Amino acid sequence: MPTAASPPSGALEALIQAHGARPEALLQILIATQDLAGGWLPPGALEPIAQALHLPLGRVMDCASFYSFLHLRPMGRYRVLFSDNITDRMLGNQALLEALCRKLWVEPGRLSEDGLVSVDYTSCTGLGDQGPALLVNGRPIARLTHQRIHEIAERIRQQQPLDDWPAALFEVEDSIRRSDTLLQLEMRPGAALEAALPQGRDGWRQEVDRSRLRGRGGAGFATAVKWATAARSPGPARVIVCNADEGEPGTFKDRVLLSRCAHLVFEGMSLAAWAVGAQTGFLYLRGEYRYLRPHLEAVLAARRAAGLLGRSILGVRGFDFDIQIHLGAGAYVCGEESALIESLEGKRGTPRIRPPFPVTHGYLGLPTVVNNVETLAKTCLIALHGGAAFAATGTQSSTGTKLLSVSGDCAAPGIYEYPFGVRVERVLEDCGASDTQAVQVGGASGTTLAAYEFGRRIAYEDLPTAGAFMVFDASRDMFEVARNFVHFFAHESCGFCTPCRVGCALLRQGMDKLAAGHGAPVDLVEMEWLNRLLRQASHCGLGSSAPNPVMDTLQKFRPAYTQRLRHPHFEPAFDLDGALAEARQLTGRQDAAAHLPPSPEEAQP
Ligand code: SF4
């Protein structure tokens, strides 16, 4: 295992050259440098990178400080990150983290004195079907128990290299519970391309248009329209990006597609490239899924060897296309397509001002199609069976099937594929949920449903979703569910615009204030005002959707809030009298004058 030191200059130089010393490779170079330096970016490594890429040092620092998986201070040789989605909380992740910290004599968020280990939380790791989970040096360990924690602590104490840990410890299951057209598809690699190429580029786009395929990332934009716009846009080259930055809390279906059906995803990228005339493809892989990379690289290598990537694909002159994998580094906002493109260009993931849209001016100013993993995989079905057959399932506005990532209070969490239009109550029945109080559809930014809404349908015309489906039974406190989501948004706000940066922090403070017993009705009025501010003034969808969980639960589970309103009038969140206790003790004062005067309601008999 590497030690926490500056990488040797020769190794750093070789690493930079391996990435072509291109400024847009900055994020990839920083990730690789951190690996080389034992888990952090020593200051001495940043200047040579800036010089080699002809970038100001400030620009390198800006990128390095933006991503939560990049570290500017030393981290442990073993870096343990506990997944902290609400479903991990429900499964006891906090007690497990505390137990590990106790065993290793380390405080959460701090480096152990001997530099051996650091333990902290991270946002959802995409393992909600088998939580609680953690990442150790980027490798996942799911289904945590106290016994597993004990084993992990022992192996770290003995400084056992991760490669010597039992492979079973790192096993991640696919948990497919219900499959339909996509997950049942057994396709020979290249078969979809062989079907689409004879149609020509225009004919293939028309076939996709007939399917009425819409983006599976949640927004539901028509895929054929996006492809046609890119195909029409002038440019010396065009780009296809597969958005595998699956960061929405509670979703993990892209993880399963990438580990089980990577051929379908890559073939979908090639089909998109054929449609628009693209030469370059990127799979933007979220940092939490980095452990999938060796498998994905192996699939890409097999496709190159089979003539399915590279020059003159399947012998068609002029159809040159290849795919490279670009790693993310722990930034939820990069799921937004323009932020993702900024990240691809080696910058911090700040969403761009639009228009122009990426489809006309994207990666390095080139027409760029950004499609979700599931959307691309679905195009193989259209190529093989035709657009009309695809459109025959689902609803009028939502054709085909949808993969749901089901987690939370149910007997069988996992992946469920249904034709669009399936009712929420059907999913609950299939996954073995009982006594269900609420379902969160679409992750933290989605919709909280109360029991009277379980007849609603998963479809763009009713409940659009990227796939997260979190179940909460009657024992759960919906205030705490919303508070977890609000903390998530405050942590993930990129800070570019003030309404989101400040509004998310204020919303988090308001929820914490209620949780601490300092709430008054005026605090709910304040939250409603913040809701309007965030919706109207945020630059991107993260800010405008951040108040969703609070507003939904306030409306549908109001007693969870009102029972926390302990004061009729405004009460500061900061307990000044309590903070002065130490000073009183030091001065031996306990008389009334050494305390703050009581509030009017406290003064009442
Ligand atoms: Fe960044 Fe939030 Fe503004 Fe989006 S809304 S640009 S995430 S600060």
CSV table of C-alpha atoms in Angstrom, one decimal, residues 132-488:
chain,number,residue,atom,x,y,z
A,132,PRO,CA,-25.7,-0.5,5.2
A,133,ALA,CA,-22.5,-0.1,3.1
A,134,LEU,CA,-19.1,1.5,3.1
A,135,LEU,CA,-16.2,2.1,0.7
A,136,VAL,CA,-12.7,1.3,1.8
A,137,ASN,CA,-10.2,2.9,-0.6
A,138,GLY,CA,-13.0,3.0,-3.1
A,139,ARG,CA,-13.9,-0.7,-2.8
A,140,PRO,CA,-17.4,-1.5,-1.6
A,141,ILE,CA,-18.4,-3.6,1.4
A,142,ALA,CA,-22.2,-4.1,1.7
A,143,ARG,CA,-24.5,-5.7,4.2
A,144,LEU,CA,-22.5,-4.4,7.1
A,145,THR,CA,-23.0,-6.1,10.5
A,146,HIS,CA,-21.1,-5.6,13.8
A,147,GLN,CA,-19.4,-8.9,13.0
A,148,ARG,CA,-18.2,-7.4,9.6
A,149,ILE,CA,-17.1,-4.2,11.3
A,150,HIS,CA,-15.0,-6.3,13.8
A,151,GLU,CA,-13.4,-8.1,10.9
A,152,ILE,CA,-12.7,-4.9,9.0
A,153,ALA,CA,-11.1,-3.3,12.1
A,154,GLU,CA,-8.9,-6.3,12.6
A,155,ARG,CA,-7.7,-6.4,9.0
A,156,ILE,CA,-6.9,-2.6,9.1
A,157,ARG,CA,-5.1,-3.0,12.5
A,158,GLN,CA,-3.0,-5.8,11.0
A,159,GLN,CA,-2.4,-3.5,7.9
A,160,GLN,CA,-3.4,-6.3,5.6
A,161,PRO,CA,-3.4,-5.1,2.0
A,162,LEU,CA,-6.9,-4.9,0.5
A,163,ASP,CA,-6.0,-7.4,-2.2
A,164,ASP,CA,-5.5,-10.0,0.6
A,165,TRP,CA,-8.9,-9.4,2.1
A,166,PRO,CA,-11.4,-12.2,1.3
A,167,ALA,CA,-13.1,-11.5,-2.1
A,168,ALA,CA,-16.5,-12.4,-0.5
A,169,LEU,CA,-16.2,-9.3,1.7
A,170,PHE,CA,-16.4,-7.1,-1.5
A,171,GLU,CA,-19.2,-9.0,-3.2
A,172,VAL,CA,-22.0,-6.8,-4.5
A,173,GLU,CA,-25.1,-8.6,-5.7
A,174,ASP,CA,-27.2,-7.5,-8.7
A,175,SER,CA,-30.5,-8.1,-6.7
A,176,ILE,CA,-32.7,-8.3,-9.8
A,177,ARG,CA,-36.2,-9.0,-8.6
A,178,ARG,CA,-38.3,-8.4,-11.6
A,179,SER,CA,-37.2,-8.3,-15.2
A,180,ASP,CA,-39.0,-7.3,-18.4
A,181,THR,CA,-37.8,-6.6,-21.9
A,182,LEU,CA,-34.5,-5.0,-21.1
A,183,LEU,CA,-33.2,-7.3,-18.3
A,184,GLN,CA,-34.5,-10.3,-20.2
A,185,LEU,CA,-32.6,-9.3,-23.3
A,186,GLU,CA,-29.8,-11.7,-24.3
A,187,MET,CA,-28.1,-9.9,-27.1
A,188,ARG,CA,-25.0,-11.0,-29.0
A,189,PRO,CA,-22.6,-8.0,-28.9
A,190,GLY,CA,-22.9,-6.1,-32.2
A,191,ALA,CA,-26.4,-7.5,-33.1
A,192,ALA,CA,-28.1,-4.1,-32.5
A,193,LEU,CA,-25.5,-2.3,-34.6
A,194,GLU,CA,-25.9,-4.8,-37.4
A,195,ALA,CA,-29.7,-4.0,-37.3
A,196,ALA,CA,-29.3,-0.2,-37.2
A,197,LEU,CA,-26.4,0.4,-39.6
A,198,PRO,CA,-28.3,-0.7,-42.8
A,199,GLN,CA,-31.0,1.8,-42.0
A,200,GLY,CA,-28.6,4.7,-42.5
A,201,ARG,CA,-28.2,7.5,-40.0
A,202,ASP,CA,-31.5,9.2,-40.9
A,203,GLY,CA,-33.4,6.0,-41.0
A,204,TRP,CA,-32.1,4.9,-37.6
A,205,ARG,CA,-33.1,8.2,-36.0
A,206,GLN,CA,-36.5,7.8,-37.5
A,207,GLU,CA,-36.8,4.4,-35.9
A,208,VAL,CA,-35.9,5.9,-32.5
A,209,ASP,CA,-38.5,8.6,-33.1
A,210,ARG,CA,-41.1,5.9,-33.8
A,211,SER,CA,-40.3,4.4,-30.4
A,212,ARG,CA,-41.0,7.7,-28.6
A,213,LEU,CA,-38.1,6.8,-26.3
A,214,ARG,CA,-37.6,9.4,-23.5
A,215,GLY,CA,-34.6,10.0,-21.3
A,216,ARG,CA,-34.5,7.7,-18.3
A,217,GLY,CA,-32.5,10.1,-16.1
A,218,GLY,CA,-35.8,11.7,-14.9
A,219,ALA,CA,-36.3,14.7,-17.1
A,220,GLY,CA,-37.8,12.6,-20.0
A,221,PHE,CA,-36.6,14.6,-23.0
A,222,ALA,CA,-37.3,12.9,-26.3
A,223,THR,CA,-34.1,11.0,-27.3
A,224,ALA,CA,-34.8,11.3,-31.1
A,225,VAL,CA,-35.1,15.1,-30.8
A,226,LYS,CA,-31.9,15.3,-28.9
A,227,TRP,CA,-30.1,13.1,-31.4
A,228,ALA,CA,-31.5,15.0,-34.4
A,229,THR,CA,-30.4,18.4,-32.9
A,230,ALA,CA,-26.9,17.1,-32.5
A,231,ALA,CA,-26.8,15.6,-35.9
A,232,ARG,CA,-27.9,19.0,-37.4
A,233,SER,CA,-25.4,21.0,-35.4
A,234,PRO,CA,-22.3,21.9,-37.3
A,235,GLY,CA,-19.0,21.0,-35.8
A,236,PRO,CA,-15.7,19.4,-36.7
A,237,ALA,CA,-16.7,16.5,-34.4
A,238,ARG,CA,-19.6,15.3,-32.2
A,239,VAL,CA,-19.5,13.7,-28.8
A,240,ILE,CA,-21.6,11.0,-27.0
A,241,VAL,CA,-21.6,11.0,-23.2
A,242,CYS,CA,-23.1,8.3,-21.2
A,243,ASN,CA,-24.1,9.8,-17.8
A,244,ALA,CA,-23.3,7.1,-15.3
A,245,ASP,CA,-23.0,9.7,-12.4
A,246,GLU,CA,-25.9,8.0,-10.6
A,247,GLY,CA,-25.9,10.2,-7.5
A,248,GLU,CA,-29.5,10.5,-6.7
A,249,PRO,CA,-29.9,9.1,-3.2
A,250,GLY,CA,-31.7,5.7,-3.3
A,251,THR,CA,-31.0,4.8,-6.9
A,252,PHE,CA,-28.7,2.0,-8.0
A,253,LYS,CA,-30.1,0.6,-11.3
A,254,ASP,CA,-27.2,2.0,-13.4
A,255,ARG,CA,-24.8,0.1,-11.1
A,256,VAL,CA,-26.6,-3.1,-12.0
A,257,LEU,CA,-26.8,-2.3,-15.7
A,258,LEU,CA,-23.1,-1.5,-15.9
A,259,SER,CA,-22.0,-4.6,-14.0
A,260,ARG,CA,-24.5,-7.0,-15.7
A,261,CYS,CA,-25.3,-5.4,-19.1
A,262,ALA,CA,-22.3,-3.3,-20.0
A,263,HIS,CA,-22.4,-4.5,-23.6
A,264,LEU,CA,-25.9,-3.1,-24.0
A,265,VAL,CA,-24.8,0.3,-22.6
A,266,PHE,CA,-21.7,0.5,-24.8
A,267,GLU,CA,-23.7,-0.7,-27.9
A,268,GLY,CA,-26.3,2.0,-27.1
A,269,MET,CA,-23.5,4.6,-27.1
A,270,SER,CA,-22.3,3.3,-30.5
A,271,LEU,CA,-25.9,3.4,-31.8
A,272,ALA,CA,-26.1,7.1,-30.6
A,273,ALA,CA,-22.8,7.8,-32.3
A,274,TRP,CA,-24.2,6.3,-35.6
A,275,ALA,CA,-27.3,8.4,-35.3
A,276,VAL,CA,-25.5,11.7,-34.9
A,277,GLY,CA,-22.1,11.1,-36.6
A,278,ALA,CA,-20.0,11.2,-33.4
A,279,GLN,CA,-16.4,10.0,-33.2
A,280,THR,CA,-15.8,10.3,-29.4
A,281,GLY,CA,-17.6,8.8,-26.5
A,282,PHE,CA,-17.2,9.2,-22.8
A,283,LEU,CA,-18.7,7.1,-20.0
A,284,TYR,CA,-18.8,9.4,-17.0
A,285,LEU,CA,-18.5,7.0,-14.1
A,286,ARG,CA,-19.3,8.3,-10.7
A,287,GLY,CA,-16.4,8.0,-8.2
A,288,GLU,CA,-18.5,5.7,-6.0
A,289,TYR,CA,-18.6,3.1,-8.8
A,290,ARG,CA,-14.9,3.2,-9.5
A,291,TYR,CA,-14.6,-0.5,-8.6
A,292,LEU,CA,-16.6,-1.3,-11.8
A,293,ARG,CA,-13.9,0.2,-14.0
A,294,PRO,CA,-11.7,-2.9,-14.6
A,295,HIS,CA,-14.8,-4.8,-15.7
A,296,LEU,CA,-15.9,-1.9,-18.0
A,297,GLU,CA,-12.4,-1.6,-19.5
A,298,ALA,CA,-12.4,-5.3,-20.2
A,299,VAL,CA,-15.8,-5.1,-22.0
A,300,LEU,CA,-14.5,-2.1,-24.0
A,301,ALA,CA,-11.3,-4.1,-24.9
A,302,ALA,CA,-13.5,-7.0,-26.1
A,303,ARG,CA,-15.6,-4.7,-28.2
A,304,ARG,CA,-12.5,-3.2,-29.8
A,305,ALA,CA,-11.1,-6.7,-30.6
A,306,ALA,CA,-14.5,-7.6,-32.2
A,307,GLY,CA,-14.4,-4.5,-34.4
A,308,LEU,CA,-17.3,-2.9,-32.6
A,309,LEU,CA,-15.2,0.2,-31.6
A,310,GLY,CA,-12.5,1.9,-33.4
A,311,ARG,CA,-12.2,2.7,-37.1
A,312,SER,CA,-14.7,1.5,-39.8
A,313,ILE,CA,-17.0,-0.2,-37.3
A,314,LEU,CA,-18.4,-3.4,-38.7
A,315,GLY,CA,-16.6,-2.5,-41.9
A,316,VAL,CA,-18.6,0.7,-42.5
A,317,ARG,CA,-16.2,3.3,-43.8
A,318,GLY,CA,-16.5,6.6,-42.0
A,319,PHE,CA,-18.1,5.1,-38.9
A,320,ASP,CA,-15.2,5.7,-36.5
A,321,PHE,CA,-16.0,5.8,-32.8
A,322,ASP,CA,-14.4,4.9,-29.5
A,323,ILE,CA,-15.2,5.2,-25.8
A,324,GLN,CA,-13.1,6.2,-22.9
A,325,ILE,CA,-14.0,6.1,-19.2
A,326,HIS,CA,-13.9,9.4,-17.2
A,327,LEU,CA,-14.0,9.1,-13.4
A,328,GLY,CA,-16.1,11.4,-11.3
A,329,ALA,CA,-14.9,12.3,-7.8
A,330,GLY,CA,-17.9,12.6,-5.5
A,331,ALA,CA,-20.0,15.6,-6.7
A,332,TYR,CA,-23.7,15.0,-7.0
A,333,VAL,CA,-24.2,18.2,-9.1
A,334,CYS,CA,-22.2,16.6,-11.9
A,335,GLY,CA,-25.3,14.5,-12.7
A,336,GLU,CA,-26.6,17.7,-14.3
A,337,GLU,CA,-25.5,17.5,-17.9
A,338,SER,CA,-23.8,20.8,-18.2
A,339,ALA,CA,-22.0,20.4,-14.9
A,340,LEU,CA,-20.9,16.9,-16.1
A,341,ILE,CA,-19.4,18.5,-19.2
A,342,GLU,CA,-17.5,21.0,-17.1
A,343,SER,CA,-16.2,18.1,-15.1
A,344,LEU,CA,-15.3,16.2,-18.3
A,345,GLU,CA,-13.3,19.3,-19.3
A,346,GLY,CA,-11.3,19.0,-16.1
A,347,LYS,CA,-13.0,21.8,-14.2
A,348,ARG,CA,-15.2,22.1,-11.1
A,349,GLY,CA,-18.7,20.8,-11.8
A,350,THR,CA,-20.6,24.1,-12.0
A,351,PRO,CA,-23.7,24.0,-14.1
A,352,ARG,CA,-23.4,26.2,-17.2
A,353,ILE,CA,-25.7,29.1,-18.1
A,354,ARG,CA,-28.1,27.8,-20.8
A,355,PRO,CA,-28.6,28.3,-23.7
A,356,PRO,CA,-26.6,27.3,-25.5
A,357,PHE,CA,-27.4,23.7,-24.6
A,358,PRO,CA,-24.8,20.9,-24.6
A,359,VAL,CA,-26.5,19.3,-27.6
A,360,THR,CA,-25.2,22.2,-29.8
A,361,HIS,CA,-22.3,23.5,-27.7
A,362,GLY,CA,-21.1,20.9,-25.2
A,363,TYR,CA,-17.7,19.2,-24.6
A,364,LEU,CA,-15.0,21.7,-25.8
A,365,GLY,CA,-17.8,23.5,-27.6
A,366,LEU,CA,-18.7,20.5,-29.8
A,367,PRO,CA,-22.3,19.2,-30.2
A,368,THR,CA,-22.6,16.7,-27.4
A,369,VAL,CA,-25.4,14.2,-26.6
A,370,VAL,CA,-25.6,13.3,-23.0
A,371,ASN,CA,-27.8,10.2,-22.4
A,372,ASN,CA,-28.5,8.2,-19.3
A,373,VAL,CA,-27.2,4.6,-18.9
A,374,GLU,CA,-30.6,3.1,-19.1
A,375,THR,CA,-31.7,5.3,-22.1
A,376,LEU,CA,-28.7,4.1,-24.1
A,377,ALA,CA,-29.2,0.4,-23.2
A,378,LYS,CA,-32.9,0.7,-24.3
A,379,THR,CA,-31.9,1.8,-27.8
A,380,CYS,CA,-30.6,-1.8,-28.3
A,381,LEU,CA,-34.2,-3.0,-27.9
A,382,ILE,CA,-35.4,-0.5,-30.6
A,383,ALA,CA,-32.7,-1.6,-33.0
A,384,LEU,CA,-33.5,-5.3,-32.6
A,385,HIS,CA,-37.3,-5.2,-32.5
A,386,GLY,CA,-38.2,-1.8,-34.0
A,387,GLY,CA,-39.6,1.4,-32.7
A,388,ALA,CA,-43.2,0.4,-33.0
A,389,ALA,CA,-42.7,-2.7,-30.9
A,390,PHE,CA,-40.9,-0.6,-28.2
A,391,ALA,CA,-43.8,1.9,-28.2
A,392,ALA,CA,-46.4,-0.9,-27.7
A,393,THR,CA,-45.6,-1.2,-24.0
A,394,GLY,CA,-46.0,1.5,-21.4
A,395,THR,CA,-48.3,4.4,-21.7
A,396,GLN,CA,-49.1,6.9,-24.5
A,397,SER,CA,-46.5,9.5,-23.1
A,398,SER,CA,-44.1,7.0,-21.5
A,399,THR,CA,-43.2,4.1,-23.8
A,400,GLY,CA,-41.3,1.1,-22.8
A,401,THR,CA,-40.2,-0.1,-19.4
A,402,LYS,CA,-38.6,1.5,-16.4
A,403,LEU,CA,-36.1,0.1,-14.0
A,404,LEU,CA,-36.8,1.0,-10.3
A,405,SER,CA,-34.3,0.8,-7.5
A,406,VAL,CA,-36.4,-0.3,-4.6
A,407,SER,CA,-35.0,0.1,-1.0
A,408,GLY,CA,-36.1,0.7,2.5
A,409,ASP,CA,-38.8,-1.0,4.5
A,410,CYS,CA,-39.6,-4.0,2.3
A,411,ALA,CA,-38.8,-7.7,2.3
A,412,ALA,CA,-37.1,-7.8,-1.2
A,413,PRO,CA,-35.2,-4.6,-2.0
A,414,GLY,CA,-33.5,-4.6,-5.5
A,415,ILE,CA,-34.1,-3.9,-9.1
A,416,TYR,CA,-37.6,-4.1,-10.6
A,417,GLU,CA,-38.4,-3.6,-14.3
A,418,TYR,CA,-42.0,-2.7,-15.1
A,419,PRO,CA,-43.7,-1.3,-18.2
A,420,PHE,CA,-44.3,2.4,-17.6
A,421,GLY,CA,-47.7,3.1,-15.9
A,422,VAL,CA,-47.3,0.6,-13.1
A,423,ARG,CA,-49.0,1.8,-9.9
A,424,VAL,CA,-47.0,2.4,-6.7
A,425,GLU,CA,-49.2,-0.1,-4.8
A,426,ARG,CA,-48.2,-2.8,-7.2
A,427,VAL,CA,-44.5,-2.2,-6.6
A,428,LEU,CA,-45.1,-2.2,-2.9
A,429,GLU,CA,-47.0,-5.5,-3.1
A,430,ASP,CA,-44.2,-7.1,-5.2
A,431,CYS,CA,-41.4,-6.0,-3.0
A,432,GLY,CA,-43.1,-7.2,0.2
A,433,ALA,CA,-43.7,-3.9,1.8
A,434,SER,CA,-46.2,-3.8,4.7
A,435,ASP,CA,-47.6,-1.1,6.9
A,436,THR,CA,-46.2,1.4,4.5
A,437,GLN,CA,-46.5,5.1,5.5
A,438,ALA,CA,-44.7,6.8,2.7
A,439,VAL,CA,-42.8,6.2,-0.5
A,440,GLN,CA,-40.1,8.6,-1.8
A,441,VAL,CA,-40.2,8.3,-5.6
A,442,GLY,CA,-37.3,9.9,-7.5
A,443,GLY,CA,-34.8,10.2,-4.7
A,444,ALA,CA,-34.2,13.3,-2.5
A,445,SER,CA,-35.3,15.7,-5.2
A,446,GLY,CA,-38.4,13.6,-6.1
A,447,THR,CA,-41.9,13.3,-4.6
A,448,THR,CA,-42.9,12.0,-1.1
A,449,LEU,CA,-46.1,10.0,-1.4
A,450,ALA,CA,-48.5,9.4,1.4
A,451,ALA,CA,-50.7,6.2,1.5
A,452,TYR,CA,-53.7,7.9,-0.2
A,453,GLU,CA,-51.4,8.4,-3.3
A,454,PHE,CA,-50.3,4.8,-3.7
A,455,GLY,CA,-52.7,4.4,-6.7
A,456,ARG,CA,-50.5,6.9,-8.7
A,457,ARG,CA,-48.5,5.6,-11.7
A,458,ILE,CA,-44.8,5.6,-12.5
A,459,ALA,CA,-44.8,7.6,-15.8
A,460,TYR,CA,-43.7,11.0,-17.0
A,461,GLU,CA,-47.3,12.1,-17.0
A,462,ASP,CA,-47.8,11.3,-13.3
A,463,LEU,CA,-44.6,10.4,-11.4
A,464,PRO,CA,-41.5,10.9,-13.4
A,465,THR,CA,-38.4,9.3,-11.8
A,466,ALA,CA,-34.8,8.3,-12.5
A,467,GLY,CA,-35.7,5.2,-10.6
A,468,ALA,CA,-35.3,5.6,-6.9
A,469,PHE,CA,-38.2,4.1,-4.9
A,470,MET,CA,-37.6,4.3,-1.1
A,471,VAL,CA,-40.2,2.7,1.2
A,472,PHE,CA,-40.9,3.9,4.7
A,473,ASP,CA,-43.2,2.0,7.1
A,474,ALA,CA,-45.3,3.4,9.9
A,475,SER,CA,-42.4,3.3,12.4
A,476,ARG,CA,-40.4,5.9,10.5
A,477,ASP,CA,-40.2,9.6,11.4
A,478,MET,CA,-40.9,11.5,8.2
A,479,PHE,CA,-39.4,14.6,9.7
A,480,GLU,CA,-36.0,12.8,10.0
A,481,VAL,CA,-36.3,11.5,6.5
A,482,ALA,CA,-36.7,15.1,5.2
A,483,ARG,CA,-33.9,16.3,7.4
A,484,ASN,CA,-31.5,13.7,6.0
A,485,PHE,CA,-32.4,14.9,2.5
A,486,VAL,CA,-31.9,18.5,3.4
A,487,HIS,CA,-28.5,17.8,4.8
A,488,PHE,CA,-27.7,16.1,1.6
